[in-house]
mmCIF file of C-alpha atoms in Angstrom:
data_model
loop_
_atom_site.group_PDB
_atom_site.id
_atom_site.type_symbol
_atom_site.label_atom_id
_atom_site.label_comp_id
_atom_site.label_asym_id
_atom_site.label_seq_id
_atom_site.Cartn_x
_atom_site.Cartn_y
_atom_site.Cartn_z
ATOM 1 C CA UNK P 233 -202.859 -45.510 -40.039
ATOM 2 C CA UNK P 234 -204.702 -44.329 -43.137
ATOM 3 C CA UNK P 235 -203.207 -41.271 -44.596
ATOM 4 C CA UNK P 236 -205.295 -38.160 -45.280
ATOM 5 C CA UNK P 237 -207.169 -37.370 -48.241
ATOM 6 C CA UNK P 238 -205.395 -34.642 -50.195
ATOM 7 C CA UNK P 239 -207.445 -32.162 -51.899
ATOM 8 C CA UNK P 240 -207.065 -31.849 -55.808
ATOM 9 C CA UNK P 241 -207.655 -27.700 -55.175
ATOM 10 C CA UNK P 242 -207.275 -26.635 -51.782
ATOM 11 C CA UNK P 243 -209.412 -23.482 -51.628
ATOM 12 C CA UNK P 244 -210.289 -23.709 -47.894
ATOM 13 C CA UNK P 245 -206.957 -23.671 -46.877
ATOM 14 C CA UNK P 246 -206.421 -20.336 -49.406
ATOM 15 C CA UNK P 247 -209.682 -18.720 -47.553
ATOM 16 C CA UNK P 248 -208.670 -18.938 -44.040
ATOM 17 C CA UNK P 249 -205.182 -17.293 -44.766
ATOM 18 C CA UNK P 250 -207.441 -14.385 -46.506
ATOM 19 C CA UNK P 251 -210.561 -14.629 -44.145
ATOM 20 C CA UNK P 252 -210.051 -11.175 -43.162
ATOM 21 C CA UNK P 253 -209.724 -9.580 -46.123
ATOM 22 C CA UNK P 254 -212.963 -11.429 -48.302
ATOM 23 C CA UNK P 255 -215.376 -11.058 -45.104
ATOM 24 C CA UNK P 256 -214.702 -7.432 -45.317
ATOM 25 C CA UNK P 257 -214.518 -6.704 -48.249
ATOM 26 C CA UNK P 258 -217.967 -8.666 -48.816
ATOM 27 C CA UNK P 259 -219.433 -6.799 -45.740
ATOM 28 C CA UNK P 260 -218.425 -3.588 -47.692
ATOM 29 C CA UNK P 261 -220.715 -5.066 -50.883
ATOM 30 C CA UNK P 262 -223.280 -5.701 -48.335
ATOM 31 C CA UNK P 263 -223.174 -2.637 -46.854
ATOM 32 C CA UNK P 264 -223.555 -0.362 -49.881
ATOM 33 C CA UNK P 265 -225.996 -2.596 -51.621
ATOM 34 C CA UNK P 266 -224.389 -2.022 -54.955
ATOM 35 C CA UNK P 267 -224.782 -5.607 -56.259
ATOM 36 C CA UNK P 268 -224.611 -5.135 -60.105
ATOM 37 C CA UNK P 269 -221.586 -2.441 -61.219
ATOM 38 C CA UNK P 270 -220.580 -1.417 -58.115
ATOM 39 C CA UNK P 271 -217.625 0.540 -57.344
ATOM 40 C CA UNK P 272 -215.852 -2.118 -56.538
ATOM 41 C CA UNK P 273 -216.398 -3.644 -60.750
ATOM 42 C CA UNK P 274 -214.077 -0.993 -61.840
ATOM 43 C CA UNK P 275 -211.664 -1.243 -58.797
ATOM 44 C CA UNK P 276 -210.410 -5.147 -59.783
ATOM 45 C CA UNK P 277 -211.166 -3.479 -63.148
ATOM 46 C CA UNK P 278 -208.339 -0.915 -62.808
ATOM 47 C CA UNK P 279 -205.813 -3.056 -60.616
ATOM 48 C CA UNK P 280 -206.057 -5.955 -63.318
ATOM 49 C CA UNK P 281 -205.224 -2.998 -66.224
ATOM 50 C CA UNK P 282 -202.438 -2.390 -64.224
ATOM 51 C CA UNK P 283 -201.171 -5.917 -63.165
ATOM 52 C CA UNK P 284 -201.095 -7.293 -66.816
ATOM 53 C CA UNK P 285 -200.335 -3.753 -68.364
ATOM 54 C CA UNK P 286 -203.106 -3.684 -70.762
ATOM 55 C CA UNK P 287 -204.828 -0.331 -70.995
ATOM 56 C CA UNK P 288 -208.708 -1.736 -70.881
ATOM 57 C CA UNK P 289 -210.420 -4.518 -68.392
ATOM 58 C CA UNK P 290 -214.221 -5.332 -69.344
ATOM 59 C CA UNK P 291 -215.122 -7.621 -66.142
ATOM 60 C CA UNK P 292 -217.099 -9.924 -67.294
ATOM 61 C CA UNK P 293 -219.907 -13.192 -65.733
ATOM 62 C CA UNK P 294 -217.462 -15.635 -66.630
ATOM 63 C CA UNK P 295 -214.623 -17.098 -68.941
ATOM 64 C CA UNK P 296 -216.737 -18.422 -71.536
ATOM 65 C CA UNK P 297 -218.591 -14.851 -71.746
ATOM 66 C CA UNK P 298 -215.310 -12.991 -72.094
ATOM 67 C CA UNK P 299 -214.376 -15.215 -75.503
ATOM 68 C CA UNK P 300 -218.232 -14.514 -76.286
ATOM 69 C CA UNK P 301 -218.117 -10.948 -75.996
ATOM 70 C CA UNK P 302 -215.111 -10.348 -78.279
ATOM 71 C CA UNK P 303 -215.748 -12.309 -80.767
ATOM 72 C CA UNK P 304 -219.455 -10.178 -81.113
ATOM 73 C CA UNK P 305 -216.876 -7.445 -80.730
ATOM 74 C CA UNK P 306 -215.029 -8.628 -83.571
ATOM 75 C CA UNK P 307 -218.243 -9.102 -85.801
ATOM 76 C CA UNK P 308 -218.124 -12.912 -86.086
ATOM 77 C CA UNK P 309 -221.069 -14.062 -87.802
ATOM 78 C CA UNK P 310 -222.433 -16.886 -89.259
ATOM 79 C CA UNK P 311 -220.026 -18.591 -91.976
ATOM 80 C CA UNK P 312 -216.831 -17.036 -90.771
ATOM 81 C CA UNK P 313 -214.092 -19.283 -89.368
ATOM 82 C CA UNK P 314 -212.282 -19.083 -86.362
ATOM 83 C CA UNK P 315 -209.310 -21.386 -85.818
ATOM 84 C CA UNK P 316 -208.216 -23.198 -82.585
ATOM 85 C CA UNK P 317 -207.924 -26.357 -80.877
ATOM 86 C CA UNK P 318 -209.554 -29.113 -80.235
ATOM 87 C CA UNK P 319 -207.406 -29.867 -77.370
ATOM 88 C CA UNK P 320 -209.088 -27.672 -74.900
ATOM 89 C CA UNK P 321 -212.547 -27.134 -72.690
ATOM 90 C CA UNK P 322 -215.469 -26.982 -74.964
ATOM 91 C CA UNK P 323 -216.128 -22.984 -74.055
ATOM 92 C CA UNK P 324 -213.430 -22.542 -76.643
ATOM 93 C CA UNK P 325 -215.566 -23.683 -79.603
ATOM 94 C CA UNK P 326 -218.812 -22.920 -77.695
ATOM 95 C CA UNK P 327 -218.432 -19.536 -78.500
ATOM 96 C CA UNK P 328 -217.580 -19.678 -81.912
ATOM 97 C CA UNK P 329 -220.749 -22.243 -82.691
ATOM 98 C CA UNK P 330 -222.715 -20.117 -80.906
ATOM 99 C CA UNK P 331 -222.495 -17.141 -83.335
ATOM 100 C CA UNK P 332 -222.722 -19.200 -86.141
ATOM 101 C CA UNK P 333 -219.106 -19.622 -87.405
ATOM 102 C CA UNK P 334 -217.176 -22.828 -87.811
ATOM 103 C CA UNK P 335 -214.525 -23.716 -85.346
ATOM 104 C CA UNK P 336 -211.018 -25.244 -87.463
ATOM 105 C CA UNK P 337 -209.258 -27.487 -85.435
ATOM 106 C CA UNK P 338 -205.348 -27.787 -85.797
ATOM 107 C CA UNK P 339 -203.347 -30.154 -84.000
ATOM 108 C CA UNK P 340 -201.114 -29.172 -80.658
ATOM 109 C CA UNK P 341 -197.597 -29.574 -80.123
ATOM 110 C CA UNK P 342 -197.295 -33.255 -78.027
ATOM 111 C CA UNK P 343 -195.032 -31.359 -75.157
ATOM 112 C CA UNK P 344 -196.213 -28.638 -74.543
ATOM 113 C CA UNK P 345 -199.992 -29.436 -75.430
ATOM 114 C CA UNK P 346 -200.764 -26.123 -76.829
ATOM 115 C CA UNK P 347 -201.655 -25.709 -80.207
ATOM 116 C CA UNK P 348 -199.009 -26.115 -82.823
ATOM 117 C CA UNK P 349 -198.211 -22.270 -84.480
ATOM 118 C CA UNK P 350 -196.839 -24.219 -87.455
ATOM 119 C CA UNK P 351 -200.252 -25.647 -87.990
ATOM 120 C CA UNK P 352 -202.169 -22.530 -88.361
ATOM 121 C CA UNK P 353 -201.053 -20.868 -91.661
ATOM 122 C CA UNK P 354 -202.850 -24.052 -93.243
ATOM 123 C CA UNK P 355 -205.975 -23.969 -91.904
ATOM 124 C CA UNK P 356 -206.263 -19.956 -92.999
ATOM 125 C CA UNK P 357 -209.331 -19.098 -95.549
ATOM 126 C CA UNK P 358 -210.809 -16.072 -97.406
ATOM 127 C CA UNK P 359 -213.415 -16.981 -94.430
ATOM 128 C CA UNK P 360 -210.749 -16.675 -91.437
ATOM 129 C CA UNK P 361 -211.819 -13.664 -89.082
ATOM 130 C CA UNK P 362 -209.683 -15.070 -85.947
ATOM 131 C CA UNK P 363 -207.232 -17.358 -84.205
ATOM 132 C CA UNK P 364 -208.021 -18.251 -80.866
ATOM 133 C CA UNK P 365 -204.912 -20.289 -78.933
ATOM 134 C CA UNK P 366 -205.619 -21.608 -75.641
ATOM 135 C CA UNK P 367 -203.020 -21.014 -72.728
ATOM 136 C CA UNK P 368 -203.251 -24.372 -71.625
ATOM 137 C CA UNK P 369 -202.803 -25.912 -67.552
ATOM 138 C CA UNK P 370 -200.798 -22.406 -67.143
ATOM 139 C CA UNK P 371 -198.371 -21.569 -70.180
ATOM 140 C CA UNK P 372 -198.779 -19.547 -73.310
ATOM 141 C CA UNK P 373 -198.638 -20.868 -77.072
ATOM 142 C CA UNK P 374 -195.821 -19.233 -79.224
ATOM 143 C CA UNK P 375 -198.073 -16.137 -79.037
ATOM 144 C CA UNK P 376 -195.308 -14.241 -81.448
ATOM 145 C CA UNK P 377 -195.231 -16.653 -84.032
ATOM 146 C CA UNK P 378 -199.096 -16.489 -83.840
ATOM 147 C CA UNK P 379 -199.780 -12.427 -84.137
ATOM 148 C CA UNK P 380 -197.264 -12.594 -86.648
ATOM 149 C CA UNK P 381 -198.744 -14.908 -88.885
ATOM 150 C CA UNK P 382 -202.176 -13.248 -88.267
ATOM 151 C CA UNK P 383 -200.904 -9.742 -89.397
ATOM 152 C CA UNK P 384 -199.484 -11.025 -92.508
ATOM 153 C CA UNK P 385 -203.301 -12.340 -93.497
ATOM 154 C CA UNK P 386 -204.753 -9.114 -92.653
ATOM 155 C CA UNK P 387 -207.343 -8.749 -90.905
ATOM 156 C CA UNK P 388 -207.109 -12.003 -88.553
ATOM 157 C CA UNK P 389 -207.795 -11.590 -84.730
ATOM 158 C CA UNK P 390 -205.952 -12.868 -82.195
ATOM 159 C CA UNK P 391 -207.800 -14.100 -79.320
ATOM 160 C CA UNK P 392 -205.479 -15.421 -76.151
ATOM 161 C CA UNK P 393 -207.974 -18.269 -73.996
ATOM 162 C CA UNK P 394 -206.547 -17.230 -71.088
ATOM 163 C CA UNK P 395 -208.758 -19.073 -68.305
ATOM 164 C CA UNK P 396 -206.188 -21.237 -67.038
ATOM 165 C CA UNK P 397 -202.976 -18.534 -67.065
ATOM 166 C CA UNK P 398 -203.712 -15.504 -65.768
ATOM 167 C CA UNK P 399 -200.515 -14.389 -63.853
ATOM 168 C CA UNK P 400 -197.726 -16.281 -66.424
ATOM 169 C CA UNK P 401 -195.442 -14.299 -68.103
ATOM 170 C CA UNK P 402 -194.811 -14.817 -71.956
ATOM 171 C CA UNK P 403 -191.452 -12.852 -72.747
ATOM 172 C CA UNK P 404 -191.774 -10.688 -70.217
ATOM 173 C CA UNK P 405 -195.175 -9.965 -71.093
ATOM 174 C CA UNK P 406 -198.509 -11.114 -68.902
ATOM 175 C CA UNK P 407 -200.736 -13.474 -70.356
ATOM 176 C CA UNK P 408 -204.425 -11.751 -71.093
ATOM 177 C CA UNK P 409 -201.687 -8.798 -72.961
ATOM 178 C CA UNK P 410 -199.855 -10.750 -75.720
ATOM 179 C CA UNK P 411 -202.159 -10.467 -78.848
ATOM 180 C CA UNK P 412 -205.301 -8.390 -79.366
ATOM 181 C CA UNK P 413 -207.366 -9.515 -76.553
ATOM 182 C CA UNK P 414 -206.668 -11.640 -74.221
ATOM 183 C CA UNK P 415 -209.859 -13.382 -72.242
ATOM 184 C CA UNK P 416 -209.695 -15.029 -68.642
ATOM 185 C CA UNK P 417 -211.637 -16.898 -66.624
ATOM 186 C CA UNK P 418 -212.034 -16.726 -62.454
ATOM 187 C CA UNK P 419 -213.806 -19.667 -61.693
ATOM 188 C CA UNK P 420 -212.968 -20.838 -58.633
ATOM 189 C CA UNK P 421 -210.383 -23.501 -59.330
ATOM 190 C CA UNK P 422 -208.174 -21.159 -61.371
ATOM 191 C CA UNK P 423 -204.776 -19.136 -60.251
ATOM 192 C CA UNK P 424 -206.630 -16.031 -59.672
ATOM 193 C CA UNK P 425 -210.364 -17.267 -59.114
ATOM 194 C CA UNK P 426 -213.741 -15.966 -57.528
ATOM 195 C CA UNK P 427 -216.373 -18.143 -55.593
ATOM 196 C CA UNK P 428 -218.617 -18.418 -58.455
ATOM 197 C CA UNK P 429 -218.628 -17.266 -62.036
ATOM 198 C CA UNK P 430 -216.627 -14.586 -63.417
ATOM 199 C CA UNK P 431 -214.167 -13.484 -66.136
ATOM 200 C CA UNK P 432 -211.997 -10.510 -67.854
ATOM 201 C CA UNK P 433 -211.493 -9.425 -71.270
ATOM 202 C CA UNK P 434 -207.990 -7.180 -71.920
ATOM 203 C CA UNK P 435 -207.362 -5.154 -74.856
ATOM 204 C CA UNK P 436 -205.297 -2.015 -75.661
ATOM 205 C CA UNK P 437 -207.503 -0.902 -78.278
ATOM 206 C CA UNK P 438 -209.952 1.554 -77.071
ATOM 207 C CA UNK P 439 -212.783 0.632 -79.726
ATOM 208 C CA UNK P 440 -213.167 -2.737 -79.298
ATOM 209 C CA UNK P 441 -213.071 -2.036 -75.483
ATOM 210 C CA UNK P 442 -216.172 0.585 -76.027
ATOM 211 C CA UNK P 443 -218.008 -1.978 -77.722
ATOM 212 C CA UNK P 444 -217.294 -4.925 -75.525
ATOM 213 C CA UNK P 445 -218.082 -2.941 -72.100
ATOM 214 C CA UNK P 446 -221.671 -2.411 -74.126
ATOM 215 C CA UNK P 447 -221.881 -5.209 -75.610
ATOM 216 C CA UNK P 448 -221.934 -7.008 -71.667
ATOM 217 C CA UNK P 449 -224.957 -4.592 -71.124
ATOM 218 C CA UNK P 450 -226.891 -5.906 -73.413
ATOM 219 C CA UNK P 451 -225.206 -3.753 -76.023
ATOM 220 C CA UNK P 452 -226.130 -0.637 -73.972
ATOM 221 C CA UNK P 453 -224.241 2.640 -75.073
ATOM 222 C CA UNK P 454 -226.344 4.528 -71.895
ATOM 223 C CA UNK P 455 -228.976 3.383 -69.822
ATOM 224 C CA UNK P 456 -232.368 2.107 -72.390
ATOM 225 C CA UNK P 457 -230.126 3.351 -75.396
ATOM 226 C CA UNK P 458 -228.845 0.661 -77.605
ATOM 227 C CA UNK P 459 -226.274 0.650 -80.381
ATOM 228 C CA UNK P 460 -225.650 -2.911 -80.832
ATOM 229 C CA UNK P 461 -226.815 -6.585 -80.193
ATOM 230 C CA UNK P 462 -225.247 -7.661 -76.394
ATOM 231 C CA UNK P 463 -225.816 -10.379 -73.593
ATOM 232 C CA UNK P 464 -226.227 -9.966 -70.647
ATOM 233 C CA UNK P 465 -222.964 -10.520 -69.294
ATOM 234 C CA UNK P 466 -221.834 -8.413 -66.055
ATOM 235 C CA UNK P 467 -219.439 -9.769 -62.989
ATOM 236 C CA UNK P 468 -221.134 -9.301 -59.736
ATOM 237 C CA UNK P 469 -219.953 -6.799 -57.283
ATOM 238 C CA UNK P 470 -219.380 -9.884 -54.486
ATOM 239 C CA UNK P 471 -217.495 -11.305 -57.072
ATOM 240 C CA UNK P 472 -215.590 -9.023 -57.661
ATOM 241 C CA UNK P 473 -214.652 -8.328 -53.788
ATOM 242 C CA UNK P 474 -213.446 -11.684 -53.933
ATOM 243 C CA UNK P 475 -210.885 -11.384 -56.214
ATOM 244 C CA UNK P 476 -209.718 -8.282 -54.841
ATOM 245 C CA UNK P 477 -208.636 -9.559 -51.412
ATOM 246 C CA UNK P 478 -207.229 -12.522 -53.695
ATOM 247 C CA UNK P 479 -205.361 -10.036 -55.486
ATOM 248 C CA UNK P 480 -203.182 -9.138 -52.257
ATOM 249 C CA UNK P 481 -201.636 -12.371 -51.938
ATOM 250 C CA UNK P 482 -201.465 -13.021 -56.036
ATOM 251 C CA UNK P 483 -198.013 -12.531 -56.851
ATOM 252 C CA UNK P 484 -196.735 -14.994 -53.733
ATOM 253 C CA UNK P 485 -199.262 -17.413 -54.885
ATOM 254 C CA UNK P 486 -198.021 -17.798 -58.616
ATOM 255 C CA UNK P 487 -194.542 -18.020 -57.157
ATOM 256 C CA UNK P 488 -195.742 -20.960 -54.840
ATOM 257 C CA UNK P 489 -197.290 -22.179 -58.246
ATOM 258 C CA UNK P 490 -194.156 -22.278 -60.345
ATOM 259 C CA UNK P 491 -192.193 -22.926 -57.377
ATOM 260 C CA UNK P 492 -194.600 -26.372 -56.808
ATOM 261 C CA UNK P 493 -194.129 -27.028 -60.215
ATOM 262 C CA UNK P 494 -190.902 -26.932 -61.034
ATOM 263 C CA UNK P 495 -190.187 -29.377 -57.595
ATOM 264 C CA UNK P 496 -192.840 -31.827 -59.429
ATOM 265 C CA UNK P 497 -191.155 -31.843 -62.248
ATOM 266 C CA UNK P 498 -187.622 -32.738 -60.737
ATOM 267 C CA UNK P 499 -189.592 -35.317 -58.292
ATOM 268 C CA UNK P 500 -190.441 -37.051 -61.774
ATOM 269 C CA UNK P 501 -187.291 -36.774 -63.595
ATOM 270 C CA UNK P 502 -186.482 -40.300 -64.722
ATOM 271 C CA UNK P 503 -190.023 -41.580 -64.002
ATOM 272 C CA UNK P 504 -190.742 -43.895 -66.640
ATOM 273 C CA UNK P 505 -194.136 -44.008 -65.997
ATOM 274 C CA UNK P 506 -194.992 -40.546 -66.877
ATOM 275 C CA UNK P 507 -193.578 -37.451 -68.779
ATOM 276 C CA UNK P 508 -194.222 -33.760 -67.721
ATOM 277 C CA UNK P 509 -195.595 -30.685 -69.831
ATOM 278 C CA UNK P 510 -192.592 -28.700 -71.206
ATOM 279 C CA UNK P 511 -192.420 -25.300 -70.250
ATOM 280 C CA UNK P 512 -190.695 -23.404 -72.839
ATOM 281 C CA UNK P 513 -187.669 -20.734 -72.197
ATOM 282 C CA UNK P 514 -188.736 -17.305 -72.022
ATOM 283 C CA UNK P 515 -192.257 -17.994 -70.630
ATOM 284 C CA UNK P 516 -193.243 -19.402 -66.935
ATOM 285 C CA UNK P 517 -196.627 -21.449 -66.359
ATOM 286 C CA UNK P 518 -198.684 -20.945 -63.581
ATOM 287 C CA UNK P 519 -200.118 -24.708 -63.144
ATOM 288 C CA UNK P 520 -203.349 -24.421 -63.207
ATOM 289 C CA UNK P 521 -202.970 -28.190 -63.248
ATOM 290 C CA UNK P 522 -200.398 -30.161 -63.300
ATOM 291 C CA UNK P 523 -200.958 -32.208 -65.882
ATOM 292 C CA UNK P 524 -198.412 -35.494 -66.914
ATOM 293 C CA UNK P 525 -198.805 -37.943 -69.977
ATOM 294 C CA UNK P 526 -198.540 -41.618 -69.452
ATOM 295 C CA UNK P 527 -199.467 -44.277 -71.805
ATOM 296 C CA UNK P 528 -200.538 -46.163 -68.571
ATOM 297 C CA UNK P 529 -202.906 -43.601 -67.189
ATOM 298 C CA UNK P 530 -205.877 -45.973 -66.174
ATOM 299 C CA UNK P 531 -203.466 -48.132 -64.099
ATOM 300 C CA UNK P 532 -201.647 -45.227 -62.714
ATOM 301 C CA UNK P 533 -205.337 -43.583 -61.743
ATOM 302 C CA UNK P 534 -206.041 -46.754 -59.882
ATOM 303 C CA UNK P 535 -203.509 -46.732 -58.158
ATOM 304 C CA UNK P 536 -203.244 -42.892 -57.217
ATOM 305 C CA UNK P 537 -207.015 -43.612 -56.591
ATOM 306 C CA UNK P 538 -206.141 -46.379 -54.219
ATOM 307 C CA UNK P 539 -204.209 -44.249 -52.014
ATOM 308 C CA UNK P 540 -207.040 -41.874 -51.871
ATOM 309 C CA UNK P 541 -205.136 -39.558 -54.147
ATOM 310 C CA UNK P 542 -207.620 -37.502 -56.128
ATOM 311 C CA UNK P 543 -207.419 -36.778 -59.948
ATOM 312 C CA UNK P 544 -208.690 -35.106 -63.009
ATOM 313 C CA UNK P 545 -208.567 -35.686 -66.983
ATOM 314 C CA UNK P 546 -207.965 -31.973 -68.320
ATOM 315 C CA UNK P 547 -209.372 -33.425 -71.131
ATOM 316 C CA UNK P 548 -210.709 -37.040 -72.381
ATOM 317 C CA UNK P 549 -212.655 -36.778 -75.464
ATOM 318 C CA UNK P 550 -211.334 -33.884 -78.219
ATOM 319 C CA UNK P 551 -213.479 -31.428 -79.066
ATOM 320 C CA UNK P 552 -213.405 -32.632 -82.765
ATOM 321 C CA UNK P 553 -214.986 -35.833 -81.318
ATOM 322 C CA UNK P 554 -217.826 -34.468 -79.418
ATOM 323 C CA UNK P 555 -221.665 -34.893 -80.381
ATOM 324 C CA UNK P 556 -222.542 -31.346 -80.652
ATOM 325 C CA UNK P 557 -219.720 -30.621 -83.183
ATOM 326 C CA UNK P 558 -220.562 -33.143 -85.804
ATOM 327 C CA UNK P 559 -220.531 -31.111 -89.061
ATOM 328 C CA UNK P 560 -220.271 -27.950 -86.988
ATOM 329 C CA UNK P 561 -216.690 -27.719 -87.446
ATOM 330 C CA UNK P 562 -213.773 -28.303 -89.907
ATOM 331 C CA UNK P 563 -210.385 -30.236 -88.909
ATOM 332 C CA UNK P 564 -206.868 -29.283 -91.037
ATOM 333 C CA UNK P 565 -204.485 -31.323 -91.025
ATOM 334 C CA UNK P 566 -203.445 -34.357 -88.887
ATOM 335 C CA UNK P 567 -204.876 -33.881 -85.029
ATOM 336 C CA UNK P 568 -203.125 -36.664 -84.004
ATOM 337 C CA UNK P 569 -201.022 -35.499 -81.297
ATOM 338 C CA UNK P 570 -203.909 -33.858 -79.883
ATOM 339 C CA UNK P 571 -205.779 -37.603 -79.910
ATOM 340 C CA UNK P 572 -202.591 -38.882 -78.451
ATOM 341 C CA UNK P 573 -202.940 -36.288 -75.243
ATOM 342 C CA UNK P 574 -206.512 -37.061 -74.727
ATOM 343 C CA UNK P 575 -205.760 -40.244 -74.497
ATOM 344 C CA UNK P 576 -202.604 -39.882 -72.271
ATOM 345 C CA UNK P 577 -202.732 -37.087 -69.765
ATOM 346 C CA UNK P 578 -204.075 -36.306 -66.329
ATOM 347 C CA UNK P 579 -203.599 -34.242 -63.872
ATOM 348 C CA UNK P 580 -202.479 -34.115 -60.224
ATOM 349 C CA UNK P 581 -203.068 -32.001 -57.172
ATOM 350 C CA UNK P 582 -202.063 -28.527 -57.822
ATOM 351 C CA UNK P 583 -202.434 -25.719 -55.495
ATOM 352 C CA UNK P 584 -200.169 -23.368 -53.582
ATOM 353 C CA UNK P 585 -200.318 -24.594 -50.051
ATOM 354 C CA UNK P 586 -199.577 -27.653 -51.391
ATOM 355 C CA UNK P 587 -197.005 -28.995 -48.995
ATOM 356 C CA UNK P 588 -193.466 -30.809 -49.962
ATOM 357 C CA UNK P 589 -194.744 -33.631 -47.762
ATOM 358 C CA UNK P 590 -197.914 -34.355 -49.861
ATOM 359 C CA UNK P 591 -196.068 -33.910 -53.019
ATOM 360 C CA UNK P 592 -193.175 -36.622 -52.188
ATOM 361 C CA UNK P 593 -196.616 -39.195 -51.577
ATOM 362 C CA UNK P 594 -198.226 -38.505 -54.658
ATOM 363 C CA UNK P 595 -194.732 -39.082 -56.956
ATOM 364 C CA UNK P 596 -194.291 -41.947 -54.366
ATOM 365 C CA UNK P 597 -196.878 -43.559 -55.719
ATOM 366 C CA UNK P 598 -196.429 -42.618 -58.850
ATOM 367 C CA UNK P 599 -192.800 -44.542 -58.743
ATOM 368 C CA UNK P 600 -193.996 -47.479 -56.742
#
């Protein structure tokens, strides 16, 4: 008997437990016909303040808009620097090419896979306006090593890419509320995700929060009135109903997350084949994916493949390495734990109704 085909993210399984909740609260959108800003915009708006514990959400069309948006915010222009990693989506340095600035890569730490704080002092210029570390497959960098080596440059933002942890807790603080802003994605594959495009931006400082909620209006201060140069960069009210009935079920969700991931990782201790992304004490990851390292990932995607085992490569070609960057961005330092990773990882199915069952068969064949 051939066994099922496992889904990499189960989100059908998520809707029908929450069926209820997203066809009413959709027939609610559609029943007030308040598609753009709608009251339900600064609803999610107000119950995300209040979940992470920053004072201002700015709902915004998607992840990659949120990082947009406050870096305008910040007045990146053309010539500044902004310093990251290449070890990441390409949003991360979209953004920063976008407005003209140069994206510096420094390399990540190999077991955690988030970029290396030690690295970034280095990399700083007279031309540094902001940091950006990535919160990558569900944990936080060393976000207090970070702010503290921004504040003691001046004035050096710190920008948390949040897509892929919203819901982790960085010592005993929520990701999206651990540096100056803090910008998430809800794309449907995340922890907390939409069924389309969509995204947050978190600050506690009340300026920048005026001028990003204009700035995603097209720079709009009130309506045909405006004070600065913006995109057009809203969240849809169906959107946003989405991730409010998602909200209900959240917190049980990131539990089944860390809960799922912690069993993973003790199904692979003393696995040869494969190591596992360190979590470090005093923050939790919320798997986005679970992501291993293996130095024989093409034969172990074979044979995962030949069990009809899906999987993903989160992420095979460095952003230093890619087309579009050539002599668009500046590299400090040694990136080669970061080329190590890119060569090394991928990821396995990660969701929270997946079942003990299907998780013995995928580390079954892992082992085999």
């Amino acid at each position: 008997m051939t066994a099922k085909r496992l889904d990499f993210i189960d989100l059908k399984t998520q809707y029908a437990e929450l069926k209820q909740s997203v066809d009413s609260r959709i027939q609610k959108v559609l029943d007030h016909g308040q598609y753009i800003m709608g009251p339900e915009v600064r609803e999610l708006e107000e119950k995300l303040e209040a979940y992470t514990g920053s004072a201002h959400c700015i709902t915004v069309s998607s992840g990659t808009e949120a990082l947009l948006i406050a870096l305008m915010a910040l007045g990146v222009k053309p010539g500044d620097e902004v310093i990251t990693t290449a070890f990441t989506f390409i949003a991360t340095a979209e953004v920063i090419a976008l407005l003209g600035a140069v994206p510096v890569f420094v390399d990540v730490e190999r077991d955690t896979c988030n970029i290396d704080a030690t690295k970034i002092e280095a990399a700083i210029t007279d031309r540094t306006r902001a940091i950006i570390p990535v919160s990558l497959y569900g944990q936080t960098a060393d976000m207090d090593a970070i702010n503290e080596i921004a504040a003691r440059h001046g004035n050096i933002a710190v920008i948390e890419d949040a897509a892929q942890s919203f819901g982790a807790d960085y010592q005993g603080r929520k990701s999206c509320n651990v540096s100056h802003i803090g910008c998430t994605s809800f794309f449907p594959s995340k922890p907390l995700g939409c069924y389309g495009d969509g995204g947050a931006i978190f600050t506690n400082d009340g300026d920048l929060a005026k001028a990003m909620r204009e700035i995603r209006v097209h720079g709009q201060e009130r309506r045909y009135y405006h004070t600065r140069i913006g995109v057009g960069g809203r969240m849809d009210t169906l959107q946003c109903a989405v991730v409010l009935s998602k909200l209900e079920r959240f917190d049980w969700e990131v539990e089944r997350r860390i809960a799922i991931g912690d069993r993973y990782v003790s199904l692979l201790e003393g696995n040869n084949a494969v190591k596992t992304v360190t979590v470090r004490p005093g923050r939790t990851s919320v798997w986005a994916q679970f992501t291993v390292i293996s130095e024989r990932r093409e034969e172990l995607l074979a044979t995962l493949k030949a069990a009809d085992i899906p999987t993903a490569i989160h992420y095979p070609t460095p952003l230093h390495r890619q087309p579009a960057y050539d002599g668009l961005c500046r590299v400090s330092g040694d990136l080669s734990n970061t080329e190590y990773l890119a060569d090394c990882v991928f990821s396995l199915p990660m969701h929270p109704y997946l079942t003990e069952a299907d998780q013995e068969r995928i580390v079954g064949v892992l082992k085999g």
